[in-house]
CSV table of C-alpha atoms in Angstrom, one decimal:
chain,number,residue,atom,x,y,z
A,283,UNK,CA,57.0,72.0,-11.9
A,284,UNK,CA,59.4,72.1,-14.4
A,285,UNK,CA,63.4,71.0,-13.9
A,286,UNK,CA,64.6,73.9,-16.3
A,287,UNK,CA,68.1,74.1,-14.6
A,288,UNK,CA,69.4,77.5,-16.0
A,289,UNK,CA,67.9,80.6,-15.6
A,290,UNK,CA,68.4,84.6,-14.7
A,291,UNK,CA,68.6,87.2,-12.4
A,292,UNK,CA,66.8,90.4,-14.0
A,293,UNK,CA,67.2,94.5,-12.5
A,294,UNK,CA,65.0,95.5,-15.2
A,295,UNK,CA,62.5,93.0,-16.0
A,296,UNK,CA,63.8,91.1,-19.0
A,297,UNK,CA,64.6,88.0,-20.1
A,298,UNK,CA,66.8,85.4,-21.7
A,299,UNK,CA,65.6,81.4,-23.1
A,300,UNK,CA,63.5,78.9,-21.2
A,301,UNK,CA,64.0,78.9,-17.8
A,302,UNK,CA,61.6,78.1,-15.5
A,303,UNK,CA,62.4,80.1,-12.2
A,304,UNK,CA,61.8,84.3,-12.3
A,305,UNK,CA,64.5,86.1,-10.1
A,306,UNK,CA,63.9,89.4,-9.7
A,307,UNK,CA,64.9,92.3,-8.0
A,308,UNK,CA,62.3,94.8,-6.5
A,309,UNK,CA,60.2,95.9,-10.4
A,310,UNK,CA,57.0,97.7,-11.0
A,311,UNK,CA,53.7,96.2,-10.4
A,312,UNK,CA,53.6,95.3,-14.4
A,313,UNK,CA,56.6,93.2,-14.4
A,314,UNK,CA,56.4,91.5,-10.9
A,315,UNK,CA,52.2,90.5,-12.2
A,316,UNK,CA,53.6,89.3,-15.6
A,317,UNK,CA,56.1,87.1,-13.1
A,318,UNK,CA,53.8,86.1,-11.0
A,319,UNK,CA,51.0,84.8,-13.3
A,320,UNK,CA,54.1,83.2,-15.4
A,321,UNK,CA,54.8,81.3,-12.2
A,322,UNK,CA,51.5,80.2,-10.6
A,323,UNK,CA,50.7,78.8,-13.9
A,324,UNK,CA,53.6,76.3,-14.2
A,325,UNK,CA,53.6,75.8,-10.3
A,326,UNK,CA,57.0,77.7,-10.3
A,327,UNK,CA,59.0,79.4,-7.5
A,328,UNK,CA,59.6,83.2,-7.7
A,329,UNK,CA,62.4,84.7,-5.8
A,330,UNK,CA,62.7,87.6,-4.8
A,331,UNK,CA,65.8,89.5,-3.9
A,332,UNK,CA,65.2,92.2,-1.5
A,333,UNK,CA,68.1,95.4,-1.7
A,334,UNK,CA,67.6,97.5,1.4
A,335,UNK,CA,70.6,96.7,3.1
A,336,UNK,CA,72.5,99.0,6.0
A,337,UNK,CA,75.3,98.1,8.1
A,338,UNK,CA,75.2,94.3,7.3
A,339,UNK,CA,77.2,93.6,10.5
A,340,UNK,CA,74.6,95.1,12.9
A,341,UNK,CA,73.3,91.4,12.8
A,342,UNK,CA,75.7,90.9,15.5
A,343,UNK,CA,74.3,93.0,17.9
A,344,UNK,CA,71.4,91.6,18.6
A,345,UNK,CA,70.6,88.4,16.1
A,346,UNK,CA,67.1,87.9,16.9
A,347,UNK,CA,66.0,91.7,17.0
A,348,UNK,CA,67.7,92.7,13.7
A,349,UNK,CA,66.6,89.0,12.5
A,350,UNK,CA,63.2,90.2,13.2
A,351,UNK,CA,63.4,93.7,12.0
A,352,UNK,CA,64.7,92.6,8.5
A,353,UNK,CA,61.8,90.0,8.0
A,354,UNK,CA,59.3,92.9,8.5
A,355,UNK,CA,61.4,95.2,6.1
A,356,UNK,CA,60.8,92.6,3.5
A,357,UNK,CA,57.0,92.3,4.1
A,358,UNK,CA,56.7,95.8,4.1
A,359,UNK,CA,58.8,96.2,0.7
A,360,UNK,CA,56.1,92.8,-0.1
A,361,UNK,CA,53.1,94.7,0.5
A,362,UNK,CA,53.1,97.3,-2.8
A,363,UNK,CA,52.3,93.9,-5.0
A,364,UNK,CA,48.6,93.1,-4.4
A,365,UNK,CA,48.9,89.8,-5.2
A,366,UNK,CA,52.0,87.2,-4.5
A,367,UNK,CA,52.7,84.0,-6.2
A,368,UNK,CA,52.2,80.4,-4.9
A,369,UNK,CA,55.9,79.9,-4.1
A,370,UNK,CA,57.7,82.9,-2.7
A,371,UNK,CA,60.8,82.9,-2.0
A,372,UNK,CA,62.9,86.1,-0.4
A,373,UNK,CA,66.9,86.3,-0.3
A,374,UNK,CA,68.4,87.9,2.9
A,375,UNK,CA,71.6,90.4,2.8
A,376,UNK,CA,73.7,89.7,0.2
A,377,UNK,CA,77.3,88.0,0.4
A,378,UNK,CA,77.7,88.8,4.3
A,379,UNK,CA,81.0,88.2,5.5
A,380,UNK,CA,81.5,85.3,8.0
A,381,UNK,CA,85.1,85.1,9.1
A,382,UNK,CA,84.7,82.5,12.1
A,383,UNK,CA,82.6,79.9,14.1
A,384,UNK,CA,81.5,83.3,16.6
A,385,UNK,CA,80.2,85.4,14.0
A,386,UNK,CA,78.6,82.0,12.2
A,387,UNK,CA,76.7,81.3,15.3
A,388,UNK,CA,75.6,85.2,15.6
A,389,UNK,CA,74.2,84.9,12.3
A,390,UNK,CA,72.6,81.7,12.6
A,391,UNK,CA,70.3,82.7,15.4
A,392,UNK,CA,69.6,86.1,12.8
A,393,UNK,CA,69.3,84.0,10.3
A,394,UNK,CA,66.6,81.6,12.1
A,395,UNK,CA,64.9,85.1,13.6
A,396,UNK,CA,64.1,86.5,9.8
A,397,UNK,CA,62.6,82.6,8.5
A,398,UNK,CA,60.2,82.6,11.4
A,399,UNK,CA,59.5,86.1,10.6
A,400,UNK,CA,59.1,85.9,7.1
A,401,UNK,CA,57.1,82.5,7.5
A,402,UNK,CA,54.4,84.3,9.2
A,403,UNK,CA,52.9,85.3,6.3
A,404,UNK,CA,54.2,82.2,4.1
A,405,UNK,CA,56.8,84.0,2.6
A,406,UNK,CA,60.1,81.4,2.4
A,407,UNK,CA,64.1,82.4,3.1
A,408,UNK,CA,67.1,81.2,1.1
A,409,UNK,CA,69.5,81.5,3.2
A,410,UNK,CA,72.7,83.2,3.1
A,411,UNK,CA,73.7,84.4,-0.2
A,412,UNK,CA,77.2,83.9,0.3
A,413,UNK,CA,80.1,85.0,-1.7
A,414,UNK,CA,82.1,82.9,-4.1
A,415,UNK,CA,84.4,80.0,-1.4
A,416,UNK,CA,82.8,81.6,1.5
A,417,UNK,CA,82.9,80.6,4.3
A,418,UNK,CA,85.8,78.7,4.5
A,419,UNK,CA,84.1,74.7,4.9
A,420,UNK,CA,85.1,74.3,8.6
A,421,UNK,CA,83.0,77.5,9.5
A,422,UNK,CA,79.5,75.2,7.8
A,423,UNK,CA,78.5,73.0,10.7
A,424,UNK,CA,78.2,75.8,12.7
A,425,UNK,CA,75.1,77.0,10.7
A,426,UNK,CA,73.3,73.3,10.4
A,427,UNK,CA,71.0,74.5,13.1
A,428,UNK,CA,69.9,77.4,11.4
A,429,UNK,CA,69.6,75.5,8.1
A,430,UNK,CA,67.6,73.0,9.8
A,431,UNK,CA,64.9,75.9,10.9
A,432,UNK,CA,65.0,77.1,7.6
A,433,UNK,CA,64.2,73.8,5.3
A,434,UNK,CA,61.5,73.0,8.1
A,435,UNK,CA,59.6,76.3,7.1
A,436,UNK,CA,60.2,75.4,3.2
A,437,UNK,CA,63.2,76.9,2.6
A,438,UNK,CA,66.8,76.4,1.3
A,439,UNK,CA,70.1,78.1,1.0
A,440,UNK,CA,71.6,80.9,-1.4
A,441,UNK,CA,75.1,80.8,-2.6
A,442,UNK,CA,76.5,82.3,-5.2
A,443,UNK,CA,78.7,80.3,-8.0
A,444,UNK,CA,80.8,81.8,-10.2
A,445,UNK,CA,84.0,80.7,-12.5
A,446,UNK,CA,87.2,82.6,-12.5
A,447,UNK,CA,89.1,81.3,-15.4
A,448,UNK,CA,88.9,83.0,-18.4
A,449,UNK,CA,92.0,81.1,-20.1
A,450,UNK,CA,94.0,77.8,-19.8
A,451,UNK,CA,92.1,74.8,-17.4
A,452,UNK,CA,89.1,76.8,-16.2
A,453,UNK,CA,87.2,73.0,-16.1
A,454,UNK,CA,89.8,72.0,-13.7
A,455,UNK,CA,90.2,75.0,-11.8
A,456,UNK,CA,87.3,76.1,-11.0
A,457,UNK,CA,85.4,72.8,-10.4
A,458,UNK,CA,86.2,73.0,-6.8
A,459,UNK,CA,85.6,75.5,-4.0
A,460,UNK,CA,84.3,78.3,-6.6
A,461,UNK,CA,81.4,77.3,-9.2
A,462,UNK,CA,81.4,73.6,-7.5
A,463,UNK,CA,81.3,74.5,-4.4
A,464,UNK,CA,76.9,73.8,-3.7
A,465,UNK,CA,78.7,70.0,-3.9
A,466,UNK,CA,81.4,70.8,-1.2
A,467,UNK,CA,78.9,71.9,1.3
A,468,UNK,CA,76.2,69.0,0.6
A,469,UNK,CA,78.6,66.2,0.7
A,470,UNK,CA,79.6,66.9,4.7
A,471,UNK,CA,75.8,67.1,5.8
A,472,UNK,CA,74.4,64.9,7.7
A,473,UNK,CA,71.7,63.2,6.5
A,474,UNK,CA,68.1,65.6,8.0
A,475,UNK,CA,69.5,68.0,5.7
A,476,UNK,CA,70.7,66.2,2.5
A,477,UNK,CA,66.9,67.4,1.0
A,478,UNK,CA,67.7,70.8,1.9
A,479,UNK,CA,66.9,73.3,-0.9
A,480,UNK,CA,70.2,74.9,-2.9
A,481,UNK,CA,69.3,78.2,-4.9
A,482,UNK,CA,72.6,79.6,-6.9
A,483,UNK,CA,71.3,82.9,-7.1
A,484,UNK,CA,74.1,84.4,-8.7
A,485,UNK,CA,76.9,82.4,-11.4
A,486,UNK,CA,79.1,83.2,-14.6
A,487,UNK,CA,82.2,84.3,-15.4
A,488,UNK,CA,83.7,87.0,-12.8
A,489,UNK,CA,87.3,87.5,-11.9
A,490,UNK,CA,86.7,90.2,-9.1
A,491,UNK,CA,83.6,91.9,-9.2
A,492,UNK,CA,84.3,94.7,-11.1
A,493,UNK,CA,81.2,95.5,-13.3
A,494,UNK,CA,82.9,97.2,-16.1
A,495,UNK,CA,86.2,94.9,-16.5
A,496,UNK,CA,85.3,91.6,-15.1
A,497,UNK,CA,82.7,89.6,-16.5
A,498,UNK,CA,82.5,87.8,-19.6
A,499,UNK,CA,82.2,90.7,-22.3
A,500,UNK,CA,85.2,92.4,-21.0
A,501,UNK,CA,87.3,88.9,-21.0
A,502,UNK,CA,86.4,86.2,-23.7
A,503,UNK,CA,84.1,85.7,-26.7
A,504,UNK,CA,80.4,85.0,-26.8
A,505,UNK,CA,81.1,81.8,-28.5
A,506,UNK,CA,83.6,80.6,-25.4
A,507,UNK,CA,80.5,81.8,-23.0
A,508,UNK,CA,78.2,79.8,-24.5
A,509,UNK,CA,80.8,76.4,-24.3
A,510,UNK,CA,81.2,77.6,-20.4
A,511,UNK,CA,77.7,78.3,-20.2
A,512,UNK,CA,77.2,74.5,-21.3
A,513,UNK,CA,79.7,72.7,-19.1
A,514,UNK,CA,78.3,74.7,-16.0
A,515,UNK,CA,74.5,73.3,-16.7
A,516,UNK,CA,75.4,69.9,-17.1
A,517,UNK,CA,77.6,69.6,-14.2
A,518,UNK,CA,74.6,71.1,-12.4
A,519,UNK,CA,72.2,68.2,-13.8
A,520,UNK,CA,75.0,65.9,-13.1
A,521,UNK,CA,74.5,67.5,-9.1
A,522,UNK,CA,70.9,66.7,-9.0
A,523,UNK,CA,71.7,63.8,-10.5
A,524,UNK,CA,73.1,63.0,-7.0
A,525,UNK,CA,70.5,63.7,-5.4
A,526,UNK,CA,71.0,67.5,-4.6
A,527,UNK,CA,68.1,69.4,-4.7
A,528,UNK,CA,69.0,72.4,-6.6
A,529,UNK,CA,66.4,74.6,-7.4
A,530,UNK,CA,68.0,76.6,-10.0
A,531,UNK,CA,71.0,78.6,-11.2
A,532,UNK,CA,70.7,82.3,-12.3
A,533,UNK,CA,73.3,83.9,-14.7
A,534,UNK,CA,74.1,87.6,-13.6
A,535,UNK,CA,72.8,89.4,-15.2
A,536,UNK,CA,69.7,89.7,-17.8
A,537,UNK,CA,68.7,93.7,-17.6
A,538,UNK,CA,71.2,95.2,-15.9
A,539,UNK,CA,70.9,98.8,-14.5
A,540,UNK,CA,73.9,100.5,-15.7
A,541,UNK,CA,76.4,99.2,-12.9
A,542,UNK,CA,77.3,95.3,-14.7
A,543,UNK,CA,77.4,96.0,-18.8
A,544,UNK,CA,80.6,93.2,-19.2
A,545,UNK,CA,78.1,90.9,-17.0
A,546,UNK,CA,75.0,91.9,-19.3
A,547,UNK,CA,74.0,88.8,-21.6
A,548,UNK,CA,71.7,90.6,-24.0
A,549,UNK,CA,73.0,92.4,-26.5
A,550,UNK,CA,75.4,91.2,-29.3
A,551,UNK,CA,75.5,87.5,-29.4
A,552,UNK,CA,72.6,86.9,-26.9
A,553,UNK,CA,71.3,84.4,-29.6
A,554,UNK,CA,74.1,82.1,-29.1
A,555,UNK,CA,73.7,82.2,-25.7
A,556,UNK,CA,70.0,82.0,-25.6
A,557,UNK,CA,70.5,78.7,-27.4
A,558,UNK,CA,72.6,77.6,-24.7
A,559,UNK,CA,70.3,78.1,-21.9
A,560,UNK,CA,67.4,76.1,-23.8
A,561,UNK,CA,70.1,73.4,-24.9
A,562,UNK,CA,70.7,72.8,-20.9
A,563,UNK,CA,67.5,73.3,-19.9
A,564,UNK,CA,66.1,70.9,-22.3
A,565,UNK,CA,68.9,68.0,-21.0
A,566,UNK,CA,67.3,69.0,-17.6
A,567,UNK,CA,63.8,68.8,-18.7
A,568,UNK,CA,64.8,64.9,-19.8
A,569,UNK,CA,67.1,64.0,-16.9
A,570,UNK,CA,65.4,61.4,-14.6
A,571,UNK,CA,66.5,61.7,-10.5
A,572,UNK,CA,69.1,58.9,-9.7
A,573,UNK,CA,67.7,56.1,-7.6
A,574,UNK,CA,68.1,56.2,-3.8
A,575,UNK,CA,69.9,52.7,-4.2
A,576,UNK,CA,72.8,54.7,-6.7
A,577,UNK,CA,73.2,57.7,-4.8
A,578,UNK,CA,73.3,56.2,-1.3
A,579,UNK,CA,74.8,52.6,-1.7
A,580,UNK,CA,75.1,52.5,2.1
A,581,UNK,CA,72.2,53.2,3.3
A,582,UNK,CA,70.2,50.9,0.8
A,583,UNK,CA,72.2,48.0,2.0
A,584,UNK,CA,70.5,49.0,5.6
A,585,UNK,CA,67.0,47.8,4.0
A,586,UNK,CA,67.7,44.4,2.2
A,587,UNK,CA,68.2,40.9,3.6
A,588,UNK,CA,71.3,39.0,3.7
A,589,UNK,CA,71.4,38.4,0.1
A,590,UNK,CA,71.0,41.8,-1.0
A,591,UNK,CA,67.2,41.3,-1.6
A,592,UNK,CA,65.0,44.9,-0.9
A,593,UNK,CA,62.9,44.8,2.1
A,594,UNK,CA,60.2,46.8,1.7
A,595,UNK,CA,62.6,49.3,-0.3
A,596,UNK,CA,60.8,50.2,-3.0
A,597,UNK,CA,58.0,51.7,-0.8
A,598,UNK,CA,60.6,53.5,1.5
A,599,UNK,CA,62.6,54.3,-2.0
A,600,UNK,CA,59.3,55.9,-2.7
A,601,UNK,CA,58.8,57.9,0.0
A,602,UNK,CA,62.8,59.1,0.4
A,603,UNK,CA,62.3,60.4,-3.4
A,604,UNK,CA,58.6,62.3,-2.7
A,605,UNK,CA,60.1,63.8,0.7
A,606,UNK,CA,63.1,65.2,-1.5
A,607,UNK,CA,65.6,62.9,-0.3
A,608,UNK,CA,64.7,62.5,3.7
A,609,UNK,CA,63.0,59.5,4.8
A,610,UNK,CA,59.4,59.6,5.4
A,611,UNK,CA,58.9,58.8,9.0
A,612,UNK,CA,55.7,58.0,9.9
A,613,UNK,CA,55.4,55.7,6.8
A,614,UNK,CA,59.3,53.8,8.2
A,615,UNK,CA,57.5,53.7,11.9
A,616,UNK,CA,54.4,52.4,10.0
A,617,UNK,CA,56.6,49.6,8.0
A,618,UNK,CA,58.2,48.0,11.7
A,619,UNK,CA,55.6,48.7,13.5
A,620,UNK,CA,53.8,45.7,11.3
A,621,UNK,CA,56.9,43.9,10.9
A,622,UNK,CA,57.1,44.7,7.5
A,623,UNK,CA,60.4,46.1,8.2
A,624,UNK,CA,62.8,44.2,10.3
A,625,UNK,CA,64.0,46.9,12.7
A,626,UNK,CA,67.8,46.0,13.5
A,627,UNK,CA,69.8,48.0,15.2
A,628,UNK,CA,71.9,49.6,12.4
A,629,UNK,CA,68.7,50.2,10.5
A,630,UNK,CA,67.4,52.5,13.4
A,631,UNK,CA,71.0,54.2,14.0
A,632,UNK,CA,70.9,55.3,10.7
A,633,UNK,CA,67.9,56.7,11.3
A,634,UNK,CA,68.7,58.5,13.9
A,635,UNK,CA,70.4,61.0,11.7
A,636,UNK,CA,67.0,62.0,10.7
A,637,UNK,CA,66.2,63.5,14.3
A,638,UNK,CA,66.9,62.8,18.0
A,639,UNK,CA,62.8,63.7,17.8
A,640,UNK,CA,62.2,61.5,15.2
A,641,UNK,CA,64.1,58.6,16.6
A,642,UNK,CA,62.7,59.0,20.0
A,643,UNK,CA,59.1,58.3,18.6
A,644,UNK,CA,60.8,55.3,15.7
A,645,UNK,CA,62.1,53.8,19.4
A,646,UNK,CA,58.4,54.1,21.0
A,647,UNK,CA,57.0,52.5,17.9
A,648,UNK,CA,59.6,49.7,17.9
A,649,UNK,CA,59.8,48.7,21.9
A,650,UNK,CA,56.9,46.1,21.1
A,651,UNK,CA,59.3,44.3,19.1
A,652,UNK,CA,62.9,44.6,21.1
A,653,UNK,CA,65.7,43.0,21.4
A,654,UNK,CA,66.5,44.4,18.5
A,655,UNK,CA,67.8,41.8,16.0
């Protein structure tokens, strides 16, 4: 699969440089084959973002049922392509509102209600699709268990990244809860969902939404695009860098259907920023995954002696990096189990984090072998 790190979101079908995930909106039966059999053969994702949206606060009237109802909207909306790619991916209502802990839980249980539904038939959710900054952080936890539903049937979460600032310290200024935000949500969770998939579905320049006076033709030069264009890739490799799994980041818009021409990247100067894309995407393409020992300091010290020495780490290093940054349990029950890995106490609290179910089973497999040292 390819680590192309820069891509875009098409209405019509088109395209711009070398990324490596298709994100569509609903197309004809030409353009969603051509995606398709441009995805199964490089073992990419293709997401799909679904536009039959009503009252988007009904969800709160009945989570589950409307949770439910939506999933089989999708797969009904699914069913005109014959054939579906490897990797499907589906996007729920776009940029829904959440305004407290109340409406956060409501949507949770709707959210969880349309990945079960959609799962059915293998079909995956990212999650969310929220707004630039929102919700505010202290609203997150409040969704973890919904989250956690979702990456254990495959999927991730949505959010859309986009920079403000079209003068003065845009670097600065925007690096925080706007286009940096995917890091201010990751950095607070606990550690079963550090792995969890991050999909920016939407990112640019926007400074309100307004399709005809707020994107990046209507503000600032294609040549300043293309040196924003650069600085947002790389601090997204620097992001998986740290071990966050990002999946991609799509650039509204590529093909736009009338509504978003100051968004629209082809046209005059799409050369330059063509070249930007591939200049990213090749850095991504090159970029190695940090170790587990440099992105989590403290929990590495947890598996090596006294004087610092790995115990068994480079197999458990192994298996954190092939389950996407969670720790492979049955292979750390395996390693105690046959003393291979001294189970001390703060080695199996931080493991907890993984699980109250997988920590109940790590404390069956370890009872031979307590008091713990």
């Amino acid at each position: 699969m390819t680590n192309a790190i820069l891509g875009s979101q098409t209405q019509t079908g088109r395209r711009l440089g070398n990324g490596g995930v298709r994100h569509i909106n609903p197309q004809s039966q030409e353009v969603w084959e051509r995606d398709r059999i441009y995805c199964d053969a490089r073992d990419l994702p293709l997401v799909y973002r679904h536009h039959w949206e009503p009252d988007q606060q009904l969800y709160k009237l009945d989570p589950e049922y409307w949770g439910e109802l939506r999933a089989r909207q999708i797969l009904d909306d699914l069913s005109r392509y014959p054939r579906w790619p490897r990797h499907l991916y589906v996007v729920g209502y776009n940029e829904v509102a959440i305004w407290n802990g109340e409406s956060a839980a409501l949507y949770g249980r709707f959210t969880i209600a349309l990945a079960r539904g959609l799962a059915e038939r293998g079909v995956k959710l990212l999650a969310f699709s929220f707004s630039v900054g929102h919700p505010e952080g202290y609203i997150w936890p409040v969704l973890y268990d919904a989250m956690r539903v979702v990456m254990s049937l495959g999927g991730g979460i949505d959010l859309h990244e986009y920079y403000l600032q079209a003068e003065g310290p845009w670097h600065v200024l925007d690096w925080t809860w706007t286009f940096g935000r995917h890091r201010r949500v990751w950095e607070p969770l606990p550690a079963d969902l550090k792995g969890i998939l991050i999909h920016i579905g939407e990112t640019g320049l926007d400074r309100a939404g307004n399709g005809q006076t707020d994107g990046f033709r209507a503000r600032i030069s294609t040549e300043t695009y293309r040196d924003h264009l650069l600085w947002m890739g790389r601090k997204l490799i620097e992001s998986r860098k740290l071990g966050i799994n990002i999946l991609d980041a799509s650039i509204f818009i590529c093909g736009n259907d009338g509504a978003w021409p100051s968004f629209e990247v082809l046209g005059d100067g799409q050369d330059i920023l063509e070249a930007a894309i591939n200049q990213v995407n090749r850095e991504a393409e090159e970029e190695e995954p940090m170790l587990w020992k440099d992105r989590q300091p403290d929990a590495y010290k947890q598996f090596t002696d006294e004087g610092g020495n790995p115990d068994a780490f480079e197999s458990i290093a192994q298996a954190w990096v092939l389950a996407g940054g969670q720790p492979d349990e049955a292979f750390i029950r395996y390693l105690v189990g046959t003393r291979r890995l001294k189970a001390t106490q703060s080695r199996l609290d931080w493991l907890s984090n993984a699980g109250k179910a997988a920590f109940e089973e790590l404390n069956q497999a370890t009872k031979p072998y307590l008091p713990l040292a």
